[in-house]
Every structure is written in C-alpha cells, then in structure tokens.
XYZ file of N, CA, C and O in Angstrom:
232
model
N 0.842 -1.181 0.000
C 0.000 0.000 0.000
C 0.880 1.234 0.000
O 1.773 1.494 0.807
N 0.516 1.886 -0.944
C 1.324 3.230 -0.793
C 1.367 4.514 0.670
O 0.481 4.961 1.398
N 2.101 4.630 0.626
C 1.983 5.801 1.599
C 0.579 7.309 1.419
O -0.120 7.826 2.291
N 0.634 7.480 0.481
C -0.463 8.258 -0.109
C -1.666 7.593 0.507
O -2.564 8.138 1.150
N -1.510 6.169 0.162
C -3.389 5.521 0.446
C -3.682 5.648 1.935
O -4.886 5.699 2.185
N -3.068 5.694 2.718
C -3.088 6.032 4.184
C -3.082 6.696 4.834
O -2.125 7.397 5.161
N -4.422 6.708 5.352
C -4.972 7.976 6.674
C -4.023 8.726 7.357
O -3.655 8.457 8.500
N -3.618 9.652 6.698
C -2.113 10.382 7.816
C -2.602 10.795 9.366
O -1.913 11.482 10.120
N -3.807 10.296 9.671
C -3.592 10.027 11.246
C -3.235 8.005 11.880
O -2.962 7.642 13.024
N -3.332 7.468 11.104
C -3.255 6.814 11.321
C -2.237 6.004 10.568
O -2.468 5.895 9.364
N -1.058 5.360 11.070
C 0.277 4.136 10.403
C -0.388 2.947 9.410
O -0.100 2.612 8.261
N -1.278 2.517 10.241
C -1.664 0.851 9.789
C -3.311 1.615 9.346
O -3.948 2.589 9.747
N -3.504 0.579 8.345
C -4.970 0.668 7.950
C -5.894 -0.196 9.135
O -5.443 -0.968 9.980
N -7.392 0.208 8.902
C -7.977 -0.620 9.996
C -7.640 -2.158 10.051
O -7.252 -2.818 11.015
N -7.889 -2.544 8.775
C -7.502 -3.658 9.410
C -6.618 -4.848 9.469
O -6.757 -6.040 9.743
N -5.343 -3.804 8.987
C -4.127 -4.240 9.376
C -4.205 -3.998 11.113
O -3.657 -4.782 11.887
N -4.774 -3.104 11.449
C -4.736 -2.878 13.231
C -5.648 -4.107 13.732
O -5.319 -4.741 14.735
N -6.845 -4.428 12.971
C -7.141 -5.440 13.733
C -6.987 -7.242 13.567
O -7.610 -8.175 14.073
N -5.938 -7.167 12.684
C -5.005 -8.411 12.243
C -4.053 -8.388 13.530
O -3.780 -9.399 14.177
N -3.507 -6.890 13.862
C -2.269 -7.004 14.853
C -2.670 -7.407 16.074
O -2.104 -8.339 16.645
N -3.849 -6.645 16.686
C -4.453 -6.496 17.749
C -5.093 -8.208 17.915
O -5.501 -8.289 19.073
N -5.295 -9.429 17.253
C -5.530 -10.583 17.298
C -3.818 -11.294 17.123
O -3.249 -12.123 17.833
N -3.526 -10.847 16.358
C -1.858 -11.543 16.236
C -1.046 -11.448 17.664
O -0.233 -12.297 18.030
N -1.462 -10.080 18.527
C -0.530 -10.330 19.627
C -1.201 -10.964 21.054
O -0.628 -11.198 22.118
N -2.698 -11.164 20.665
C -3.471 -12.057 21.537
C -2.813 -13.471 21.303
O -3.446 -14.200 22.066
N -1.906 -14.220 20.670
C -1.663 -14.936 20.235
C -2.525 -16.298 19.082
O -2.524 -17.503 18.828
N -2.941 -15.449 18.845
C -4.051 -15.636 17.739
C -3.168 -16.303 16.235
O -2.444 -15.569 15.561
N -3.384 -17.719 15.914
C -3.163 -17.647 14.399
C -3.596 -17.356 13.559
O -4.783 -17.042 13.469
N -2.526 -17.361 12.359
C -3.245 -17.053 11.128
C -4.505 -17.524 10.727
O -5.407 -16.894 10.175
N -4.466 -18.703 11.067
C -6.087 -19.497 10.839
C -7.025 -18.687 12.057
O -7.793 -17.797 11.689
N -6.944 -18.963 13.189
C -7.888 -17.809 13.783
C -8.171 -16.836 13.360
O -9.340 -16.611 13.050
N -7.132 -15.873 13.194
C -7.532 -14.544 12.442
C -8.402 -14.767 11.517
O -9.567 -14.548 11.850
N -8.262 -15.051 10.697
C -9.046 -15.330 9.373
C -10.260 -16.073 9.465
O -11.071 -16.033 8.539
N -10.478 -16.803 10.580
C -11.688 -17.114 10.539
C -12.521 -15.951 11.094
O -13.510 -15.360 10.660
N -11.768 -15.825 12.220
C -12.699 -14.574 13.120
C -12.985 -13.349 12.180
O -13.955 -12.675 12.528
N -12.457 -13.021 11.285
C -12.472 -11.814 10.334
C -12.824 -12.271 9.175
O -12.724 -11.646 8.119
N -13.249 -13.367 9.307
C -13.908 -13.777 7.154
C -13.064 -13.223 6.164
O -13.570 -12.463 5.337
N -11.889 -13.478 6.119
C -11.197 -13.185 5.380
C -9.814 -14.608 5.038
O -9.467 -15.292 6.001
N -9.327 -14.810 3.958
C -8.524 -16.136 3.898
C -7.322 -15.714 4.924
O -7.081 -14.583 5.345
N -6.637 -16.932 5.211
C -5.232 -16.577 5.672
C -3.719 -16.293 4.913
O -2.537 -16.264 5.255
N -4.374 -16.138 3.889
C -3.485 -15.401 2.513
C -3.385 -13.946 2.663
O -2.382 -13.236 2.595
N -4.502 -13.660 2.860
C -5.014 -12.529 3.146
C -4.730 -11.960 4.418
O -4.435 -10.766 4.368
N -4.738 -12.554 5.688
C -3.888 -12.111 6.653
C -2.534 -12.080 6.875
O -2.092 -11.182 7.591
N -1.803 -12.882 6.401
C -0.198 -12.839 5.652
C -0.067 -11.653 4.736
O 1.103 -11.270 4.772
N -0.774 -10.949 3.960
C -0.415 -9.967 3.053
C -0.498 -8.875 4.201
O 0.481 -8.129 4.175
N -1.280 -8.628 5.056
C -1.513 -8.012 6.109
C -0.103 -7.473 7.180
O 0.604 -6.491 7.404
N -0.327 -8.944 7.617
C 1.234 -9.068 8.207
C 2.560 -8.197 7.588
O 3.178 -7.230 8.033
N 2.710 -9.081 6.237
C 3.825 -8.025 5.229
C 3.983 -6.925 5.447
O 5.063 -6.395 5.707
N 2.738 -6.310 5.362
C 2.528 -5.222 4.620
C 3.002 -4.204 5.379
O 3.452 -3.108 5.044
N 2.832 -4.749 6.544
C 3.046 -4.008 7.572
C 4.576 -4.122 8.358
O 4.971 -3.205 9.079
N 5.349 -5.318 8.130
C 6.638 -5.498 8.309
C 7.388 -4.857 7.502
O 8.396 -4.234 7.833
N 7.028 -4.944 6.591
C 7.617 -4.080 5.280
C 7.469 -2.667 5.491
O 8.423 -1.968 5.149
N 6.323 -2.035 6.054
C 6.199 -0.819 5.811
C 6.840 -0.486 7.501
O 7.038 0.694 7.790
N 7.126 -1.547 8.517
C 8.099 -0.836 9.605
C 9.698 -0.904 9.173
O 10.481 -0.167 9.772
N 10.131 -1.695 8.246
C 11.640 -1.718 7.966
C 12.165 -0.942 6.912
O 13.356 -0.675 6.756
N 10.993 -0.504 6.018
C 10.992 0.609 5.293
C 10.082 1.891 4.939
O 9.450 2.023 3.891
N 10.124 2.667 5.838
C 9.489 3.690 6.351
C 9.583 4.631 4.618
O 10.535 4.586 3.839
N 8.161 5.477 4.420
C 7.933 6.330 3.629
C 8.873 7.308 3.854
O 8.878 8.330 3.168
C-alpha cells in the first residue's frame, strides 16, 4: 500500500490494526481469518505489509 493511500492520522490501515491487535493475543493465522472472514493469505499480506512498511518507512 502506498503511503499516499493512508490515513495520515493513522500508520496501519484498519484492518491491518485489527489483524495485529488478534496476532498479539496470540491468535493464528487461521484464527484470524476465521474470526475476520477473510482467507489466511489474506492475513499474511496483512502481516507483510506491515513489516515491510516498519523496515521501510515512507
């Protein structure tokens, strides 16, 4: 996700925040994704997206 596409009050999109906010409950990928109807492909891109965007800052 580009830097542009993102709420400049906010780092993470919603719900990259609420991928994290279950990831550090110790929540798996398969949990996540069930609890959020979304695949666990889809929570892995999440994850990335967001590792990526802390090791390489806009």
């Amino acid at each position: 996700m580009k830097s542009s596409d993102r709420n400049s009050k906010f780092l993470l999109t919603h719900r990259e925040r609420e991928v994290f906010e279950l990831l550090v409950q110790d929540k798996t990928t398969r949990d996540i994704a069930g609890q959020l109807f979304i695949s666990e492909k889809t929570v892995r891109n999440h994850i990335s997206n967001v590792v990526c965007f802390e090791t390489h800052p806009f």
